[in-house]
Short mmCIF file of C-alpha atoms in Angstrom, two decimals:
data_model
loop_
_atom_site.label_atom_id
_atom_site.label_comp_id
_atom_site.label_asym_id
_atom_site.label_seq_id
_atom_site.Cartn_x
_atom_site.Cartn_y
_atom_site.Cartn_z
CA UNK M 1 23.86 52.99 27.96
CA UNK M 2 20.84 53.27 31.04
CA UNK M 3 18.31 51.35 28.71
CA UNK M 4 20.95 48.40 28.73
CA UNK M 5 20.82 48.31 32.46
CA UNK M 6 17.18 48.40 33.07
CA UNK M 7 16.75 45.58 30.28
CA UNK M 8 19.24 43.66 32.41
CA UNK M 9 17.90 44.43 35.70
CA UNK M 10 14.30 43.68 34.46
CA UNK M 11 15.72 40.15 33.02
CA UNK M 12 17.55 39.70 36.62
CA UNK M 13 14.00 40.59 38.19
CA UNK M 14 12.10 37.78 36.13
CA UNK M 15 14.62 34.88 37.28
CA UNK M 16 14.77 36.10 41.30
CA UNK M 17 11.94 34.32 41.63
CA UNK M 18 11.79 34.87 45.30
CA UNK M 19 12.82 38.67 44.95
CA UNK M 20 15.99 38.44 47.48
CA UNK M 21 17.30 40.97 45.11
CA UNK M 22 19.82 37.76 44.53
CA UNK M 23 19.71 34.85 41.94
CA UNK M 24 20.99 31.54 43.18
CA UNK M 25 22.22 28.40 41.53
CA UNK M 26 18.59 27.14 40.29
CA UNK M 27 17.75 30.75 39.41
CA UNK M 28 21.07 31.22 37.08
CA UNK M 29 19.96 27.86 35.22
CA UNK M 30 16.97 29.27 32.96
CA UNK M 31 18.73 32.72 32.98
CA UNK M 32 21.82 30.96 31.16
CA UNK M 33 19.41 29.10 28.90
CA UNK M 34 17.57 32.14 27.55
CA UNK M 35 21.13 33.84 27.01
CA UNK M 36 22.07 31.04 24.90
CA UNK M 37 24.25 28.62 27.56
CA UNK M 38 23.22 25.17 28.00
CA UNK M 39 24.40 24.14 31.22
CA UNK M 40 23.80 21.12 33.66
CA UNK M 41 24.23 21.88 37.46
CA UNK M 42 27.79 21.47 38.06
CA UNK M 43 28.52 24.20 35.01
CA UNK M 44 25.62 26.13 36.26
CA UNK M 45 27.42 26.47 39.54
CA UNK M 46 30.96 27.01 37.79
CA UNK M 47 29.39 29.87 36.09
CA UNK M 48 27.98 31.14 39.30
CA UNK M 49 31.14 30.84 40.87
CA UNK M 50 33.05 32.98 38.33
CA UNK M 51 30.94 36.21 38.22
CA UNK M 52 30.23 35.98 42.22
CA UNK M 53 32.74 38.81 43.05
CA UNK M 54 31.90 38.62 46.48
CA UNK M 55 31.86 35.30 47.05
CA UNK M 56 28.15 34.90 48.61
CA UNK M 57 27.04 32.29 46.81
CA UNK M 58 24.69 33.91 44.56
CA UNK M 59 24.15 37.03 41.94
CA UNK M 60 23.49 40.49 42.79
CA UNK M 61 22.31 42.45 39.82
CA UNK M 62 25.87 43.82 39.39
CA UNK M 63 27.42 40.46 39.13
CA UNK M 64 24.63 39.21 36.92
CA UNK M 65 25.32 42.12 34.64
CA UNK M 66 29.10 41.32 34.28
CA UNK M 67 28.06 37.82 32.51
CA UNK M 68 25.29 39.56 30.38
CA UNK M 69 28.24 42.29 29.47
CA UNK M 70 30.84 39.60 28.81
CA UNK M 71 27.96 37.83 26.57
CA UNK M 72 27.35 40.72 24.66
CA UNK M 73 31.12 41.35 23.91
CA UNK M 74 31.34 37.38 22.75
CA UNK M 75 33.41 36.15 25.44
CA UNK M 76 30.64 34.21 26.20
CA UNK M 77 31.41 31.92 29.31
CA UNK M 78 32.30 27.97 28.68
CA UNK M 79 31.49 26.23 31.46
CA UNK M 80 32.87 23.36 30.88
CA UNK M 81 36.13 25.14 31.33
CA UNK M 82 35.53 26.65 34.59
CA UNK M 83 34.66 23.22 36.05
CA UNK M 84 36.44 21.90 38.86
CA UNK M 85 38.09 25.52 39.78
#
């Protein structure tokens, strides 16, 4: 399991362009694409909001890991279902 966490941290680090330790909506969009989810800005924001446990408007590595874990379990978030929430 430790290897999986390392992989998630590595991917997270690649998309955390400003090194803040957080991924914002602009950094999340290409990460979603890499994970196989094509989303426009509004859809990306909806996915971010869904996994943003602390309501900070960004994803930390733990929140990002929750998104990745759901994708690996085949529970891919459909951004179109989250819109308007």
